[in-house]
């Protein structure tokens, strides 16, 4: 039995069953055995491959999207390029390279990376160093230097711990908890119904992320104090699907979330409707969400792919495969949604209004 399983069992035996959110928080962030705190940060040992790791075009197009935002903000110098949960650092490194296309932008960009994992900080520092950027690190968004900013969060919101509720045959919702049975971790529903004002069919699931409003609040505090845009990219939904979206991945394979706490990546789908509502209530403008495919196409991924293929003819097929993976509806094109939050008085960002065909 792993040390974290033992630690969780002792805690539950002493204090009673815990919520899925508390379980997720322990699995991801336990200071000694948490997945993100102990993660080696070696690419070959990773449990999933994200968009910026699959293709340089992803970060490049986000860098160009950021260049448009920077212009709309009045080209402030300096400004903060803030990435939440940068993983390998590939996205910000590719974006930083692409900023060169906008005169003055690279020199004005101060890169701040919000990262909990010391091993990943090292990797990110190397990735950014290789393109000539010197990132500053913070554990929380509130610690990033103030001022105008462009924030990016790719597959960050899916780490937010969620509480889960299931609708019973009696029409009442009960919270899913993690308890202990025969010296092992077990899921079970709370005996008492939860006070949820929600209609559901028996067996339906409802999920909430208790940390969402604080995280959106921290972004809003920044963007209300100084001009800025925040781009949030993640897998998620806009209308409730009443499904259980908790997912544990280990070495690219789904595993039982209770099987190896701290050794698998635990995520849940992002509720973009809740995110947008929370941002609007905090005083921000909300754009989207829009599917990743439509967004990248609006930003010109086809043009970028053609240019790359012309520069590297031997990589033509690989580049086409990357475009397919990033944009196709059967791959990441629809499952991944993109939402932009911005300070109230800024013009809308690029990529969110479908380009209308010209008149004939
Ligand atoms: N954005 C990256 C990786 C996403 S994985 C990519 O697209 O490739 C999630 C990242 O967020 C990891 O770098 C992880 O260490 C970091 N992370 C997770 N929870 C965090 C938290 N609460 N605070 C800061 N960083 C966190």
mmCIF file of C-alpha atoms and ligand atoms in Angstrom, residues 29 36 48 50 52-53 83 85-87 114-117 120 139 154-156 159, ligand 1:
data_model
loop_
_atom_site.group_PDB
_atom_site.id
_atom_site.type_symbol
_atom_site.label_atom_id
_atom_site.label_comp_id
_atom_site.label_asym_id
_atom_site.label_seq_id
_atom_site.Cartn_x
_atom_site.Cartn_y
_atom_site.Cartn_z
ATOM 1 C CA UNK A 29 -1.086 18.499 -3.778
ATOM 2 C CA UNK A 36 2.032 17.610 -8.833
ATOM 3 C CA UNK A 48 -0.659 12.727 -20.901
ATOM 4 C CA UNK A 50 -1.023 18.303 -24.154
ATOM 5 C CA UNK A 52 1.584 22.643 -26.833
ATOM 6 C CA UNK A 53 3.627 19.472 -26.415
ATOM 7 C CA UNK A 83 0.951 31.339 -17.586
ATOM 8 C CA UNK A 85 0.394 25.626 -14.799
ATOM 9 C CA UNK A 86 2.897 25.715 -17.685
ATOM 10 C CA UNK A 87 3.809 21.973 -17.619
ATOM 11 C CA UNK A 114 2.467 30.054 -11.773
ATOM 12 C CA UNK A 115 3.675 26.590 -10.864
ATOM 13 C CA UNK A 116 3.599 24.359 -7.778
ATOM 14 C CA UNK A 117 6.056 21.675 -8.868
ATOM 15 C CA UNK A 120 8.518 21.434 -13.495
ATOM 16 C CA UNK A 139 3.013 29.638 -6.432
ATOM 17 C CA UNK A 154 -4.037 25.479 -20.832
ATOM 18 C CA UNK A 155 -5.289 22.374 -19.004
ATOM 19 C CA UNK A 156 -5.065 24.159 -15.660
ATOM 20 C CA UNK A 159 -6.951 20.269 -11.964
HETATM 21 N N1 LIG B 1 -0.321 23.844 -19.383
HETATM 22 C C1 LIG B 1 0.557 22.715 -19.562
HETATM 23 C C2 LIG B 1 0.389 21.588 -18.535
HETATM 24 C C3 LIG B 1 -0.899 21.366 -17.886
HETATM 25 S S1 LIG B 1 -0.769 20.198 -16.544
HETATM 26 C C4 LIG B 1 0.443 22.193 -20.963
HETATM 27 O O1 LIG B 1 -0.453 22.614 -21.643
HETATM 28 O O2 LIG B 1 1.248 21.375 -21.378
HETATM 29 C C5 LIG B 1 -1.120 21.206 -15.167
HETATM 30 C C6 LIG B 1 0.005 22.122 -14.753
HETATM 31 O O3 LIG B 1 -0.461 22.921 -13.680
HETATM 32 C C7 LIG B 1 1.257 21.455 -14.233
HETATM 33 O O4 LIG B 1 2.350 22.251 -14.609
HETATM 34 C C8 LIG B 1 1.040 21.478 -12.724
HETATM 35 O O5 LIG B 1 2.215 21.299 -12.012
HETATM 36 C C9 LIG B 1 0.398 22.822 -12.540
HETATM 37 N N2 LIG B 1 -0.505 22.986 -11.397
HETATM 38 C C10 LIG B 1 -1.546 22.189 -11.068
HETATM 39 N N3 LIG B 1 -2.224 22.704 -10.039
HETATM 40 C C11 LIG B 1 -1.616 23.870 -9.712
HETATM 41 C C12 LIG B 1 -1.869 24.883 -8.733
HETATM 42 N N4 LIG B 1 -2.890 24.782 -7.887
HETATM 43 N N5 LIG B 1 -1.064 25.951 -8.696
HETATM 44 C C13 LIG B 1 -0.038 26.085 -9.569
HETATM 45 N N6 LIG B 1 0.265 25.156 -10.515
HETATM 46 C C14 LIG B 1 -0.505 24.061 -10.580
#
